[in-house]
mmCIF file of C-alpha atoms and ligand atoms in Angstrom:
data_model
loop_
_atom_site.group_PDB
_atom_site.id
_atom_site.type_symbol
_atom_site.label_atom_id
_atom_site.label_comp_id
_atom_site.label_asym_id
_atom_site.label_seq_id
_atom_site.Cartn_x
_atom_site.Cartn_y
_atom_site.Cartn_z
ATOM 1 C CA MET A 1 9.020 -4.001 14.424
ATOM 2 C CA ASN A 2 12.339 -5.123 15.814
ATOM 3 C CA ALA A 3 13.082 -7.507 18.667
ATOM 4 C CA CYS A 4 15.125 -5.157 20.852
ATOM 5 C CA PRO A 5 13.718 -5.447 24.394
ATOM 6 C CA THR A 6 14.623 -1.939 25.478
ATOM 7 C CA HIS A 7 14.747 0.402 22.483
ATOM 8 C CA GLY A 8 12.598 -1.258 19.805
ATOM 9 C CA ASP A 9 9.807 1.263 20.256
ATOM 10 C CA LEU A 10 12.159 4.160 19.567
ATOM 11 C CA LEU A 11 13.754 2.808 16.407
ATOM 12 C CA GLY A 12 11.108 3.987 13.936
ATOM 13 C CA GLY A 13 11.196 7.512 15.302
ATOM 14 C CA TYR A 14 14.989 7.461 15.358
ATOM 15 C CA VAL A 15 15.248 6.445 11.708
ATOM 16 C CA LEU A 16 12.805 9.187 10.761
ATOM 17 C CA GLY A 17 14.605 11.710 12.996
ATOM 18 C CA SER A 18 11.394 12.494 14.871
ATOM 19 C CA LEU A 19 12.496 11.824 18.477
ATOM 20 C CA GLU A 20 13.409 14.412 21.100
ATOM 21 C CA PRO A 21 17.082 15.483 20.830
ATOM 22 C CA ALA A 22 18.027 13.611 24.038
ATOM 23 C CA GLU A 23 16.398 10.437 22.768
ATOM 24 C CA MET A 24 18.037 10.833 19.343
ATOM 25 C CA GLU A 25 21.410 10.958 21.110
ATOM 26 C CA GLU A 26 20.536 7.988 23.361
ATOM 27 C CA MET A 27 19.508 5.993 20.287
ATOM 28 C CA ARG A 28 22.618 7.007 18.331
ATOM 29 C CA VAL A 29 24.774 5.472 21.061
ATOM 30 C CA HIS A 30 22.478 2.469 21.546
ATOM 31 C CA VAL A 31 22.136 1.591 17.854
ATOM 32 C CA ALA A 32 25.916 1.463 17.465
ATOM 33 C CA GLY A 33 26.087 -1.491 19.867
ATOM 34 C CA CYS A 34 22.692 -3.214 19.699
ATOM 35 C CA PRO A 35 22.486 -6.451 17.664
ATOM 36 C CA HIS A 36 18.773 -5.795 16.956
ATOM 37 C CA CYS A 37 18.608 -2.067 16.349
ATOM 38 C CA GLY A 38 21.923 -1.761 14.489
ATOM 39 C CA PRO A 39 21.012 -3.913 11.466
ATOM 40 C CA ASP A 40 17.422 -2.582 11.428
ATOM 41 C CA ALA A 41 18.570 1.017 11.468
ATOM 42 C CA ARG A 42 20.987 0.361 8.625
ATOM 43 C CA GLY A 43 18.209 -1.378 6.669
ATOM 44 C CA LEU A 44 15.800 1.496 7.179
ATOM 45 C CA GLY A 45 18.446 4.184 6.800
ATOM 46 C CA PRO A 46 17.677 5.158 3.175
ATOM 47 C CA LEU A 47 13.948 5.483 3.933
ATOM 48 C CA PRO A 48 13.646 9.198 4.771
ATOM 49 C CA GLY A 49 15.710 10.137 1.726
ATOM 50 C CA LEU A 50 13.614 7.930 -0.533
ATOM 51 C CA LEU A 51 10.428 9.347 0.907
ATOM 52 C CA ASP A 52 11.627 12.854 0.074
ATOM 53 C CA GLN A 53 12.096 11.832 -3.545
ATOM 54 C CA ILE A 54 8.618 10.440 -4.015
ATOM 55 C CA GLU A 55 6.312 12.789 -5.845
ATOM 56 C CA LEU A 56 3.199 12.852 -3.741
ATOM 57 C CA ALA A 57 0.958 13.012 -6.779
ATOM 58 C CA ASP A 58 2.213 9.584 -7.840
ATOM 59 C CA VAL A 59 1.496 7.824 -4.591
ATOM 60 C CA PRO A 60 -1.851 7.592 -2.859
ATOM 61 C CA PRO A 61 -1.498 8.329 0.854
ATOM 62 C CA PRO A 62 -0.937 5.153 2.838
ATOM 63 C CA SER A 63 -4.198 4.263 4.494
ATOM 64 C CA LEU A 64 -3.715 1.840 7.337
ATOM 65 C CA SER A 65 -7.140 0.627 8.346
ATOM 66 C CA PRO A 66 -7.949 1.068 12.053
ATOM 67 C CA THR A 67 -7.927 -2.728 12.333
ATOM 68 C CA ILE A 68 -4.390 -3.015 10.976
ATOM 69 C CA GLU A 69 -3.223 -0.171 13.179
ATOM 70 C CA GLU A 70 -4.729 -1.848 16.227
ATOM 71 C CA ALA A 71 -3.212 -5.189 15.277
ATOM 72 C CA VAL A 72 0.229 -3.594 14.915
ATOM 73 C CA LEU A 73 -0.047 -1.800 18.228
ATOM 74 C CA ASP A 74 -1.420 -4.921 19.946
ATOM 75 C CA ARG A 75 1.382 -7.074 18.645
ATOM 76 C CA PHE A 76 3.827 -4.406 19.578
ATOM 77 C CA ALA A 77 2.483 -4.239 23.131
ATOM 78 C CA ARG A 78 2.516 -8.043 23.402
ATOM 79 C CA GLU A 79 6.061 -8.408 22.159
ATOM 80 C CA ARG A 80 7.259 -5.605 24.363
ATOM 81 C CA GLY A 81 5.126 -6.540 27.372
ATOM 82 C CA PRO A 82 6.537 -9.451 29.371
ATOM 83 C CA ASN A 83 10.236 -8.808 28.727
ATOM 84 C CA ARG A 84 10.212 -5.110 29.290
ATOM 85 C CA PRO A 85 12.223 -3.789 32.199
ATOM 86 C CA ALA A 86 10.037 -2.196 34.855
ATOM 87 C CA ARG A 87 11.025 1.362 34.080
ATOM 88 C CA ARG A 88 9.592 1.017 30.599
ATOM 89 C CA ARG A 89 6.423 -0.783 31.630
ATOM 90 C CA ARG A 90 4.218 2.184 31.190
ATOM 91 C CA ARG A 91 1.955 3.255 28.441
ATOM 92 C CA LEU A 92 3.748 4.439 25.348
ATOM 93 C CA PRO A 93 3.823 8.217 25.418
ATOM 94 C CA LEU A 94 1.786 9.774 22.645
ATOM 95 C CA ARG A 95 4.731 11.075 20.713
ATOM 96 C CA ARG A 96 6.230 7.602 20.604
ATOM 97 C CA LEU A 97 2.988 6.249 19.269
ATOM 98 C CA ALA A 98 3.089 9.039 16.705
ATOM 99 C CA ALA A 99 6.659 8.124 15.791
ATOM 100 C CA LEU A 100 5.676 4.470 15.504
ATOM 101 C CA GLY A 101 2.700 5.384 13.348
ATOM 102 C CA ALA A 102 4.902 7.520 11.117
ATOM 103 C CA ALA A 103 7.422 4.708 10.794
ATOM 104 C CA CYS A 104 4.722 2.170 9.893
ATOM 105 C CA ALA A 105 3.206 4.565 7.368
ATOM 106 C CA ALA A 106 6.637 5.210 5.898
ATOM 107 C CA ILE A 107 7.300 1.501 5.573
ATOM 108 C CA ALA A 108 3.875 1.031 3.969
ATOM 109 C CA VAL A 109 4.697 3.709 1.388
ATOM 110 C CA PHE A 110 8.126 2.199 0.820
ATOM 111 C CA ALA A 111 6.673 -1.286 0.237
ATOM 112 C CA PHE A 112 3.997 0.199 -1.975
ATOM 113 C CA VAL A 113 6.536 2.006 -4.139
ATOM 114 C CA LEU A 114 8.732 -1.068 -4.470
ATOM 115 C CA LEU A 115 5.731 -3.230 -5.330
ATOM 116 C CA GLY A 116 4.456 -0.666 -7.800
ATOM 117 C CA GLU A 117 7.768 -0.373 -9.624
ATOM 118 C CA ASP A 118 8.220 -4.093 -9.558
ATOM 119 C CA GLU A 119 4.867 -4.746 -11.177
ATOM 120 C CA GLN A 120 5.150 -1.965 -13.667
ATOM 121 C CA ASP A 121 8.645 -2.770 -14.810
ATOM 122 C CA SER A 122 9.158 -6.492 -14.403
ATOM 123 C CA HIS A 123 5.989 -8.537 -14.682
ATOM 124 C CA ALA A 124 3.311 -6.510 -16.434
ATOM 125 C CA TYR A 125 2.773 -7.461 -20.079
ATOM 126 C CA ALA A 126 0.427 -4.542 -20.664
ATOM 127 C CA SER A 127 -0.960 -1.442 -19.009
ATOM 128 C CA ALA A 128 -3.913 0.836 -19.552
ATOM 129 C CA LYS A 129 -4.893 4.339 -18.575
ATOM 130 C CA LEU A 130 -8.631 4.459 -17.924
ATOM 131 C CA ALA A 131 -10.404 7.763 -18.583
ATOM 132 C CA PRO A 132 -13.863 8.839 -17.429
ATOM 133 C CA LEU A 133 -16.912 8.259 -19.614
ATOM 134 C CA VAL A 134 -19.199 10.402 -17.478
ATOM 135 C CA ALA A 135 -19.255 14.100 -18.360
ATOM 136 C CA GLY A 136 -17.640 16.246 -15.679
ATOM 137 C CA SER A 137 -16.019 13.300 -13.882
ATOM 138 C CA THR A 138 -12.418 13.711 -12.756
ATOM 139 C CA ALA A 139 -12.034 9.998 -12.040
ATOM 140 C CA GLY A 140 -9.183 8.027 -13.535
ATOM 141 C CA ALA A 141 -7.311 4.787 -13.145
ATOM 142 C CA THR A 142 -4.192 2.957 -14.195
ATOM 143 C CA ALA A 143 -4.136 -0.811 -14.632
ATOM 144 C CA TRP A 144 -1.228 -3.212 -15.055
ATOM 145 C CA ALA A 145 -1.845 -6.705 -16.406
ATOM 146 C CA GLU A 146 0.324 -9.661 -15.463
ATOM 147 C CA ASP A 147 0.190 -13.251 -16.738
ATOM 148 C CA VAL A 148 -0.691 -15.791 -13.996
ATOM 149 C CA PRO A 149 -1.867 -19.438 -14.206
ATOM 150 C CA ALA A 150 -5.525 -18.438 -13.706
ATOM 151 C CA GLY A 151 -5.382 -15.867 -16.506
ATOM 152 C CA THR A 152 -4.486 -12.244 -15.947
ATOM 153 C CA ARG A 153 -3.840 -10.535 -12.662
ATOM 154 C CA VAL A 154 -4.742 -6.876 -12.849
ATOM 155 C CA ARG A 155 -3.465 -4.310 -10.433
ATOM 156 C CA LEU A 156 -5.773 -1.328 -10.564
ATOM 157 C CA ARG A 157 -5.223 2.054 -8.963
ATOM 158 C CA ALA A 158 -8.142 4.416 -9.246
ATOM 159 C CA ARG A 159 -8.958 7.857 -7.906
ATOM 160 C CA GLY A 160 -11.895 10.230 -7.980
ATOM 161 C CA LEU A 161 -14.536 7.490 -7.768
ATOM 162 C CA PRO A 162 -17.714 8.135 -5.781
ATOM 163 C CA ALA A 163 -16.628 7.052 -2.296
ATOM 164 C CA LYS A 164 -17.419 3.742 -0.630
ATOM 165 C CA SER A 165 -19.267 2.272 -3.605
ATOM 166 C CA MET A 166 -18.659 -1.111 -5.221
ATOM 167 C CA TYR A 167 -17.208 -1.289 -8.720
ATOM 168 C CA GLU A 168 -16.392 -4.043 -11.175
ATOM 169 C CA LEU A 169 -13.501 -4.320 -13.608
ATOM 170 C CA TRP A 170 -14.144 -5.854 -17.042
ATOM 171 C CA CYS A 171 -11.796 -7.000 -19.776
ATOM 172 C CA VAL A 172 -13.478 -6.675 -23.165
ATOM 173 C CA ARG A 173 -12.338 -9.410 -25.548
ATOM 174 C CA GLY A 174 -11.754 -9.033 -29.249
ATOM 175 C CA ASP A 175 -14.905 -11.119 -29.912
ATOM 176 C CA GLY A 176 -17.018 -8.677 -27.912
ATOM 177 C CA ARG A 177 -17.358 -10.760 -24.745
ATOM 178 C CA TRP A 178 -16.960 -9.004 -21.432
ATOM 179 C CA VAL A 179 -14.935 -10.966 -18.865
ATOM 180 C CA SER A 180 -15.197 -9.833 -15.253
ATOM 181 C CA GLY A 181 -12.045 -9.291 -13.241
ATOM 182 C CA GLY A 182 -14.031 -9.027 -10.015
ATOM 183 C CA THR A 183 -15.251 -6.268 -7.768
ATOM 184 C CA PHE A 184 -13.579 -3.676 -5.609
ATOM 185 C CA ARG A 185 -14.610 -0.854 -3.333
ATOM 186 C CA ALA A 186 -13.448 2.766 -3.329
ATOM 187 C CA ALA A 187 -12.244 4.163 -0.016
ATOM 188 C CA GLY A 188 -13.721 7.233 1.656
ATOM 189 C CA ASP A 189 -11.373 9.481 -0.339
ATOM 190 C CA GLY A 190 -12.509 7.993 -3.660
ATOM 191 C CA ARG A 191 -9.306 6.020 -4.192
ATOM 192 C CA ALA A 192 -9.011 2.306 -4.782
ATOM 193 C CA ASP A 193 -6.008 0.008 -5.020
ATOM 194 C CA ALA A 194 -7.140 -3.457 -6.009
ATOM 195 C CA VAL A 195 -5.579 -6.675 -7.250
ATOM 196 C CA LEU A 196 -8.039 -8.614 -9.405
ATOM 197 C CA THR A 197 -7.912 -11.701 -11.594
ATOM 198 C CA ALA A 198 -9.661 -12.142 -14.939
ATOM 199 C CA ALA A 199 -9.822 -15.301 -17.065
ATOM 200 C CA VAL A 200 -8.253 -13.693 -20.128
ATOM 201 C CA ARG A 201 -4.905 -14.155 -21.862
ATOM 202 C CA PRO A 202 -2.521 -11.589 -23.317
ATOM 203 C CA GLY A 203 -3.765 -10.544 -26.748
ATOM 204 C CA ASP A 204 -7.367 -11.774 -26.120
ATOM 205 C CA TYR A 205 -8.608 -8.376 -25.055
ATOM 206 C CA HIS A 206 -7.752 -4.773 -25.807
ATOM 207 C CA VAL A 207 -10.075 -2.721 -23.606
ATOM 208 C CA MET A 208 -10.659 -2.477 -19.857
ATOM 209 C CA VAL A 209 -13.785 -0.942 -18.367
ATOM 210 C CA VAL A 210 -14.758 -0.055 -14.806
ATOM 211 C CA THR A 211 -18.492 -0.133 -14.127
ATOM 212 C CA ARG A 212 -20.689 0.247 -11.112
ATOM 213 C CA HIS A 213 -21.201 -3.174 -9.550
ATOM 214 C CA ARG A 214 -24.469 -4.755 -10.669
ATOM 215 C CA GLY A 215 -23.940 -8.416 -9.759
ATOM 216 C CA GLY A 216 -23.064 -10.443 -12.849
ATOM 217 C CA MET A 217 -24.084 -7.919 -15.518
ATOM 218 C CA PRO A 218 -22.013 -4.863 -16.418
ATOM 219 C CA GLY A 219 -23.466 -1.822 -14.636
ATOM 220 C CA PRO A 220 -23.180 1.772 -15.868
ATOM 221 C CA GLN A 221 -19.720 2.413 -17.329
ATOM 222 C CA LEU A 222 -17.498 4.887 -15.492
ATOM 223 C CA LEU A 223 -13.975 4.412 -16.854
ATOM 224 C CA ARG A 224 -12.603 2.933 -20.031
ATOM 225 C CA GLY A 225 -9.106 2.478 -21.464
ATOM 226 C CA ARG A 226 -7.232 0.683 -24.206
ATOM 227 C CA LEU A 227 -4.437 -1.785 -23.368
ATOM 228 C CA ARG A 228 -0.901 -0.945 -24.383
ATOM 229 C CA TYR A 229 0.924 -4.223 -24.882
HETATM 230 ZN ZN1 ZN B 1 18.291 -2.148 20.513
#
């Protein structure tokens, strides 16, 4: 959020075009002269256009946890609080909160897309599409593997998993050994977006498997895929 003492809480809504017409006009004039809002608005300017271009199927909906949302709103209220002129020292109207929420969600999606492209295009040495092993399952996942000092960092995006359960990612080595990449949990909508680390090196392993979490031993297998180096 930006540091503008008077109009910071309107900026997100302004950039997304979701304010009332009078406020849009007020912001248009304000942004032109404000040292805080001007640069921020220019930085965020391409956001709505980019969001329109994203195919929804490619991007899981941004899920801000209630804790993160509260933290953002708390910080926002704190930063705004003491310096705010009296006329603005009232509770944020609902539609402003909605605009702020939309702006935060939009920024989350934006960061997510940048991060995703970055990892897929620049750093990943291999990727895998994991398909279901259970008859009738519509679950699936994509994994990207990146070389890090501790071994391999795996970014895993999964969907269609039984909700709120714990899962474990395994890298199956050429010699048959299963190396755990750690555990992750699926959200209430069956999606998961996890960053895990496994002690394997490029070329050591050719298969990734997602199992139910069983604590140390591979549980029942749900998804399996072959690495494409
Ligand atoms: Zn300003």
